[in-house]
PDB file of C-alpha atoms and ligand atoms in Angstrom:
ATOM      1  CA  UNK A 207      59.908 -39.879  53.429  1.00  0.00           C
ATOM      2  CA  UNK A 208      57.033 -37.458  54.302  1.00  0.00           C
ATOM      3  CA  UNK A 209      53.698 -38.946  54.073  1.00  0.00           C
ATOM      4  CA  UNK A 210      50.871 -37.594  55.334  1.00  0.00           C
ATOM      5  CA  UNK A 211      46.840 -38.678  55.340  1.00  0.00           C
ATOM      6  CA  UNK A 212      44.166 -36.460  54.060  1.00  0.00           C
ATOM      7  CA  UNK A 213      41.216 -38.221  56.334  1.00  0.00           C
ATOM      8  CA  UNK A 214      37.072 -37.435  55.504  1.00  0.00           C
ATOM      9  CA  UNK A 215      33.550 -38.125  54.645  1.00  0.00           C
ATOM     10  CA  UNK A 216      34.125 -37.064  50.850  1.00  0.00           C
ATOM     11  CA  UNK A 217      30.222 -38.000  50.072  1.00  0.00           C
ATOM     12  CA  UNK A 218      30.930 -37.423  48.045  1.00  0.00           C
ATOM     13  CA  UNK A 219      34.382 -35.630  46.630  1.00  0.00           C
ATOM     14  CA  UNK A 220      34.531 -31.881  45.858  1.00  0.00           C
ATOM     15  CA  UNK A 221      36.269 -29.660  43.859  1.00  0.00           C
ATOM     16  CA  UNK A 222      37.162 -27.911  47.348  1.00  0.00           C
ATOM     17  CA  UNK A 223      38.761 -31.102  48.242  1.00  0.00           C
ATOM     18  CA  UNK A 224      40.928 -32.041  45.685  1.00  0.00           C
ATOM     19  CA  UNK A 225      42.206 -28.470  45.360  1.00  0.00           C
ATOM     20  CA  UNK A 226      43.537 -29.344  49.380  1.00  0.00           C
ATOM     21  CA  UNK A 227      44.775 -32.443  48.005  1.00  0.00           C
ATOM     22  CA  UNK A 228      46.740 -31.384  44.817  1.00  0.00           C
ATOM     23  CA  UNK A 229      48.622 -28.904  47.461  1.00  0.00           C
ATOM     24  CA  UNK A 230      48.979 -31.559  49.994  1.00  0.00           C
ATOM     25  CA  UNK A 231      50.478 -33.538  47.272  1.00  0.00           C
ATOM     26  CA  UNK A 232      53.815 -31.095  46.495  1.00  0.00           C
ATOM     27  CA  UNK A 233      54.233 -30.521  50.472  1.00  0.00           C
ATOM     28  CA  UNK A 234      54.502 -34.371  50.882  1.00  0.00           C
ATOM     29  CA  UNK A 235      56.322 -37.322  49.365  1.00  0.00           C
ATOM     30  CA  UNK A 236      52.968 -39.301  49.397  1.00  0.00           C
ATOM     31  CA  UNK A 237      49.535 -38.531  50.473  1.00  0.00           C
ATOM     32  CA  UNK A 238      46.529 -41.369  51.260  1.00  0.00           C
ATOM     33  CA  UNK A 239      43.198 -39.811  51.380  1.00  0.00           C
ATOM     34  CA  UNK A 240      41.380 -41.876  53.592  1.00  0.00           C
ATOM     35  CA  UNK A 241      37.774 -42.205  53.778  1.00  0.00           C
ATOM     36  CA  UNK A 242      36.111 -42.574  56.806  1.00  0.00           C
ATOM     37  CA  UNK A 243      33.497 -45.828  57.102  1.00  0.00           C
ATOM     38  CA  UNK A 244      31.395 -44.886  59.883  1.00  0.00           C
ATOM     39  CA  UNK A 245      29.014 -47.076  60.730  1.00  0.00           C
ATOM     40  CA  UNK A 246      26.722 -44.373  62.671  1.00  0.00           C
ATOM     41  CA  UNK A 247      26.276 -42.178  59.451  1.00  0.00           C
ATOM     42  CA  UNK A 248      24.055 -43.400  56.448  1.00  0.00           C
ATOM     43  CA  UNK A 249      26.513 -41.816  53.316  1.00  0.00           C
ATOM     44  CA  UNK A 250      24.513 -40.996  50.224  1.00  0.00           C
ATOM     45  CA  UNK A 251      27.880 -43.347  48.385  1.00  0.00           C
ATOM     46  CA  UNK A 252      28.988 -46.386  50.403  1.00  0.00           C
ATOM     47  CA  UNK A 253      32.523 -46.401  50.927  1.00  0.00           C
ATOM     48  CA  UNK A 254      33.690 -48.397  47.328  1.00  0.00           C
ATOM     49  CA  UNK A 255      31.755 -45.704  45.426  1.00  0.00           C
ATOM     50  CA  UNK A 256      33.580 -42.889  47.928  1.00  0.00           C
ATOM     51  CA  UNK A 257      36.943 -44.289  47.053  1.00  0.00           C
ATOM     52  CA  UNK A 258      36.082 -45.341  43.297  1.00  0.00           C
ATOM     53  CA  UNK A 259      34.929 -41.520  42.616  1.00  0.00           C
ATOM     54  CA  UNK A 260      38.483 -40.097  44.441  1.00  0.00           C
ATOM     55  CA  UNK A 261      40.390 -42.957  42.195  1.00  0.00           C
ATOM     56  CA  UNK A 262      38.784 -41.928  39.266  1.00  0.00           C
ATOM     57  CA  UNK A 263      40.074 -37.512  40.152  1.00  0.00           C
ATOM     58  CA  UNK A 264      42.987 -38.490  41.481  1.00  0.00           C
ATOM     59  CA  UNK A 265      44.310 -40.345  38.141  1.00  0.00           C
ATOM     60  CA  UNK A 266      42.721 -37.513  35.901  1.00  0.00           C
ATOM     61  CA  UNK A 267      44.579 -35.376  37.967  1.00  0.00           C
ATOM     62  CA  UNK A 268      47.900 -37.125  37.535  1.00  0.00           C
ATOM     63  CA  UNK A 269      48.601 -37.060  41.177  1.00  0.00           C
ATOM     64  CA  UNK A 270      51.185 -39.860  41.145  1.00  0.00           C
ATOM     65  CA  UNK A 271      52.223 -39.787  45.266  1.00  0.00           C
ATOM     66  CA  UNK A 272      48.428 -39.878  46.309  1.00  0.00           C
ATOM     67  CA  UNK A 273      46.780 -43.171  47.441  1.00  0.00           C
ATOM     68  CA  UNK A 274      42.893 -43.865  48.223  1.00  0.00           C
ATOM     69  CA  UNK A 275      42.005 -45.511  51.243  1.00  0.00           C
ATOM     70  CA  UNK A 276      39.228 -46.074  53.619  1.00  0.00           C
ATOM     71  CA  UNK A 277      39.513 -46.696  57.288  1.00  0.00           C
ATOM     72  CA  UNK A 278      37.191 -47.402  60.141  1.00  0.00           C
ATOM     73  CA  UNK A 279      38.294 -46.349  64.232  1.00  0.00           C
ATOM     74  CA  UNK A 280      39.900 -43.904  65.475  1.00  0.00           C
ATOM     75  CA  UNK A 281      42.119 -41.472  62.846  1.00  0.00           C
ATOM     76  CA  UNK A 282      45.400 -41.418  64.657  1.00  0.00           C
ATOM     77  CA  UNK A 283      45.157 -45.304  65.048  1.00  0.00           C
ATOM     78  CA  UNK A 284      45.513 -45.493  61.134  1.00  0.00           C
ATOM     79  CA  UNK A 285      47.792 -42.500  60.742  1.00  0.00           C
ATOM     80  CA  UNK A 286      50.692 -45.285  62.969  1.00  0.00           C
ATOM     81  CA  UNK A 287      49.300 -48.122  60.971  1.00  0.00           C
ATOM     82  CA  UNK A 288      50.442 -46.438  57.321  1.00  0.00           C
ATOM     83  CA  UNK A 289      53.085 -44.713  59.160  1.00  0.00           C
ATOM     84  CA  UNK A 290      52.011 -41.109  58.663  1.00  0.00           C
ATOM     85  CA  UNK A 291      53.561 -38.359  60.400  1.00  0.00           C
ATOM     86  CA  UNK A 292      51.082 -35.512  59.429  1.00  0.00           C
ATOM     87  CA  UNK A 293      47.080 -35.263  59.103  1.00  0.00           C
ATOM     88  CA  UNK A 294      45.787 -32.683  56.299  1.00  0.00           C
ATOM     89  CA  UNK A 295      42.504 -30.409  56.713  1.00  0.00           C
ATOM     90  CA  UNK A 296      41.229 -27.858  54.295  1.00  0.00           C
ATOM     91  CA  UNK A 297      39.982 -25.128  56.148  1.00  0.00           C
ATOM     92  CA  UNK A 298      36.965 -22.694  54.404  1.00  0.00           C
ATOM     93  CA  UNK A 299      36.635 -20.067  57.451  1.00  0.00           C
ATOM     94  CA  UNK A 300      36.528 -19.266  60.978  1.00  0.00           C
ATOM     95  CA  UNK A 301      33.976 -22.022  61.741  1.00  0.00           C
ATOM     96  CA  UNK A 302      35.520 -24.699  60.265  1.00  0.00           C
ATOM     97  CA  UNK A 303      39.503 -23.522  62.234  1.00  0.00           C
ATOM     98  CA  UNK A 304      37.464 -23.852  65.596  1.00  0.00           C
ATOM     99  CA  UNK A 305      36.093 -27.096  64.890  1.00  0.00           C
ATOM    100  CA  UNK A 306      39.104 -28.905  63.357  1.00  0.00           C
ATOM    101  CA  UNK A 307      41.322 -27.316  65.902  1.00  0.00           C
ATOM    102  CA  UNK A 308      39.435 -29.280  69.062  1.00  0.00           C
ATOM    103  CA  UNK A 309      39.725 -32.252  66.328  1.00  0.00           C
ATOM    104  CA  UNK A 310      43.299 -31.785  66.076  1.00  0.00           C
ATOM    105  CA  UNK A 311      43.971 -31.169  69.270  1.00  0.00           C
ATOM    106  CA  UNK A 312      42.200 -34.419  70.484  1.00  0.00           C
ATOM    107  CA  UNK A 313      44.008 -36.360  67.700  1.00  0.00           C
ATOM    108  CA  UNK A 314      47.100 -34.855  69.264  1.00  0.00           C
ATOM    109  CA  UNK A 315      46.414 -35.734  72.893  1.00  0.00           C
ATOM    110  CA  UNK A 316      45.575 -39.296  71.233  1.00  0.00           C
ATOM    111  CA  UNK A 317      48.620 -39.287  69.045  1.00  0.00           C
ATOM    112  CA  UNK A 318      51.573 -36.976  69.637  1.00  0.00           C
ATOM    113  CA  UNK A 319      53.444 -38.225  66.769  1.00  0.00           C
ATOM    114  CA  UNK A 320      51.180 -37.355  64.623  1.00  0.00           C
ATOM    115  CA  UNK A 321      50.942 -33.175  63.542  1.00  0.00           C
ATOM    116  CA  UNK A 322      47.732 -31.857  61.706  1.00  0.00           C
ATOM    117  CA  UNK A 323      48.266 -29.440  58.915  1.00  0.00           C
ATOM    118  CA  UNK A 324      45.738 -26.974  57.893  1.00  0.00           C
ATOM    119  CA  UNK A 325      45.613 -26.106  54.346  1.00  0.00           C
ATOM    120  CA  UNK A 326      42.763 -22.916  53.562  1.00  0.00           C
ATOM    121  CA  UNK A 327      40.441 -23.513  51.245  1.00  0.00           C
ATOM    122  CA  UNK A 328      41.124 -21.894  47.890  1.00  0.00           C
ATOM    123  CA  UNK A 329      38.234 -18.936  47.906  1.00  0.00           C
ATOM    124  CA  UNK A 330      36.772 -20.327  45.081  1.00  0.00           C
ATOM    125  CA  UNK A 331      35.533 -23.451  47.099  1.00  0.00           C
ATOM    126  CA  UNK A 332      34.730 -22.037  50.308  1.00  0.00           C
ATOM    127  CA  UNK A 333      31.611 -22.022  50.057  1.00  0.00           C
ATOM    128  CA  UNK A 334      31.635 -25.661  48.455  1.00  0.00           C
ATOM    129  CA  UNK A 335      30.429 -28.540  50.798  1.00  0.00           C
ATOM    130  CA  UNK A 336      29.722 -31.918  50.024  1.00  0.00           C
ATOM    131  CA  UNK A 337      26.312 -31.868  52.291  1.00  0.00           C
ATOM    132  CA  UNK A 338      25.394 -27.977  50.504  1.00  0.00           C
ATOM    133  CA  UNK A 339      26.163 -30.444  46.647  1.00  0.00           C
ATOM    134  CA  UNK A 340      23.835 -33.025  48.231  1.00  0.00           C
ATOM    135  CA  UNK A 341      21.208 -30.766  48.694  1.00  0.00           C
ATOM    136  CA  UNK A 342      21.495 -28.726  44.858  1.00  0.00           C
ATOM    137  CA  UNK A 343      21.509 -31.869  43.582  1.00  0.00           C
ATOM    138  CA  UNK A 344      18.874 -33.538  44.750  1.00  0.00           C
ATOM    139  CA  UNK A 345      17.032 -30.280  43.715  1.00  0.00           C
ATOM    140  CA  UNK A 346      18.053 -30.516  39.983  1.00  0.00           C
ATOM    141  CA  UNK A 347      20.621 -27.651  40.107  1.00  0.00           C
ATOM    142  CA  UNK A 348      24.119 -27.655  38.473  1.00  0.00           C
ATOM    143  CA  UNK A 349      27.011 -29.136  39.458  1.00  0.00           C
ATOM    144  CA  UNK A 350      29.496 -27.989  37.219  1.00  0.00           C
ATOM    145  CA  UNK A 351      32.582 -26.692  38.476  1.00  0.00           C
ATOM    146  CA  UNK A 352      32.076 -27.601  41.752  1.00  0.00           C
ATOM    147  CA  UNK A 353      32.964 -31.309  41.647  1.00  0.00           C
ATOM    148  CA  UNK A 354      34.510 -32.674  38.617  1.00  0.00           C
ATOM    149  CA  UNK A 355      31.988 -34.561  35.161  1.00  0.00           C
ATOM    150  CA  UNK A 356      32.247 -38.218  37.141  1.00  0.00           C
ATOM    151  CA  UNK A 357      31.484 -36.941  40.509  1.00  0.00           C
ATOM    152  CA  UNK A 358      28.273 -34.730  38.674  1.00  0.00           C
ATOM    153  CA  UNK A 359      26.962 -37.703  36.775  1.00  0.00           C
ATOM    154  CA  UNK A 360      27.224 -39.927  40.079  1.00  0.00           C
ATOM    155  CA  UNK A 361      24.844 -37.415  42.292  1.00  0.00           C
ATOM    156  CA  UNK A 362      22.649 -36.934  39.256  1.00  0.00           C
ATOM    157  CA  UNK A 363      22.087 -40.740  38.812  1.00  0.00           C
ATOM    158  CA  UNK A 364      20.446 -40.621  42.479  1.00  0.00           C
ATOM    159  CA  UNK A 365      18.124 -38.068  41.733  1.00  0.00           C
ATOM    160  CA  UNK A 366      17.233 -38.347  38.093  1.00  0.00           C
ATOM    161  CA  UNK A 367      14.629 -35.758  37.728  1.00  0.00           C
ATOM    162  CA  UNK A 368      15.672 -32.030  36.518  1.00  0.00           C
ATOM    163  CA  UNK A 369      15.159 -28.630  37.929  1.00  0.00           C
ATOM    164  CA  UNK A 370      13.084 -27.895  35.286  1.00  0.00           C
ATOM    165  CA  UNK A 371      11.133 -30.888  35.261  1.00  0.00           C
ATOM    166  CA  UNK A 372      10.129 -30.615  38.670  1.00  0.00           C
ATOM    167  CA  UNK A 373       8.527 -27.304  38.079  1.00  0.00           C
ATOM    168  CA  UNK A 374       6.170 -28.637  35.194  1.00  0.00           C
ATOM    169  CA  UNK A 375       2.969 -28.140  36.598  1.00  0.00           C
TER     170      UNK A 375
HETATM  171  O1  PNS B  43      34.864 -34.969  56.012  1.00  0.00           O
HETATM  172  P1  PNS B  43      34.594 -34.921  57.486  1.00  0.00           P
HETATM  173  O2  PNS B  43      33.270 -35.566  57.805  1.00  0.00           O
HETATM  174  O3  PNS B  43      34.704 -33.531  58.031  1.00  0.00           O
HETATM  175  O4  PNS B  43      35.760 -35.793  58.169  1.00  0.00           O
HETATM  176  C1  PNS B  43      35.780 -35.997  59.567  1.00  0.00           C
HETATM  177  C2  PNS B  43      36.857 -37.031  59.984  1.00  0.00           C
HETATM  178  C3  PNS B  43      36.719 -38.293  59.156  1.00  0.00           C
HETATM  179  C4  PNS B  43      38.233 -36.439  59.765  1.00  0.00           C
HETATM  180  C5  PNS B  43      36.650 -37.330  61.492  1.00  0.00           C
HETATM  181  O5  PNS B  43      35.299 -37.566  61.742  1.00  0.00           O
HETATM  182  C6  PNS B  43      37.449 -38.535  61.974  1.00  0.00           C
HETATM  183  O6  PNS B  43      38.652 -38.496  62.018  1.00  0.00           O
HETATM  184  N1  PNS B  43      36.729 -39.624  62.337  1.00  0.00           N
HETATM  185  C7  PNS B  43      37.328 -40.859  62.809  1.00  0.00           C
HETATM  186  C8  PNS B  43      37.135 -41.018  64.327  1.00  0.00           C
HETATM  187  C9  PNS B  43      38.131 -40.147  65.060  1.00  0.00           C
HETATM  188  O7  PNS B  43      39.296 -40.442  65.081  1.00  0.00           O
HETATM  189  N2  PNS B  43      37.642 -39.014  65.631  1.00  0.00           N
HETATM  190  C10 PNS B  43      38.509 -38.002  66.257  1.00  0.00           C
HETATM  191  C11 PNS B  43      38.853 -38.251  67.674  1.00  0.00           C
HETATM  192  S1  PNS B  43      37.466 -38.476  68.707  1.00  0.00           S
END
């Protein structure tokens, strides 16, 4: 039994993401995306909305092996408590190998059990970040395509207004 954790923010879920997960889910028996409660960071979604908006992909996605989680602490502390042997990152570029390569190395030093797995972003989504959907959105700007209908409608409820109605003089 292979089961790996596919840890982040996900404030909220993107496209980007659940293209990393739908892989992660045929190169493991079961995957649990966990999503990180951090109680230093103030998330646009609080953690139920985080994991209700992953539930809600997930099952339109038919990903039967995939669990949603969330988790507080350290990472590899919850990896042994589900009894995980592997930790998945999507990877866009360059800048995002270097930084989750000192995180997986300190998870490793942590945990040696437990192996990280970087997956590369498909190209389409590479550019796709939840903080870069934060921003379009609360600018009016489209959505679709880069997270799915639910996950649109969500950041659109926070900032109501349209593009085009904030350019009416
Ligand atoms: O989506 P993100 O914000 O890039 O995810 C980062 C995450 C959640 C993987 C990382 O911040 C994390 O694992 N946080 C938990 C605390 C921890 O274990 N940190 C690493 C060792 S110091």
């Amino acid at each position: 039994m292979h089961k790996a954790v596919f840890p982040g923010s996900f404030d909220p879920v993107t496209c980007g993401h659940l293209d990393v997960l739908a892989r992660a889910a045929r190169l493991f028996d079961e995957v649990v995306v966990a999503v990180l409660e951090n109680p230093d960071k103030q998330p646009l979604f609080t953690t139920a909305e985080r994991v209700r908006l992953i539930q809600v992909a997930v099952a339109e996605a038919g990903l039967q092996n995939v669990t949603v989680d969330s988790f507080s602490g350290l990472l590899v502390e919850y990896v042994r408590l589900v009894g995980a042997r592997a930790v998945v990152r999507g990877v866009r570029g360059v800048s995002d190998v270097a930084a989750e390569t000192m995180l997986a190395q300190m998870n490793r030093r942590l945990n040696p059990a437990a192996e990280t797995v970087f997956l590369p972003a498909n190209p389409e989504y590479s550019y796709v970040s939840s903080s870069l959907l934060k921003q379009v959105a609360s600018l009016g700007g489209p959505l679709a395509g880069l997270v799915p209908p639910h996950v649109a409608a969500a950041l659109q409820a926070k900032w109501p207004r349209s593009a085009a109605d904030r350019n009416q003089p």
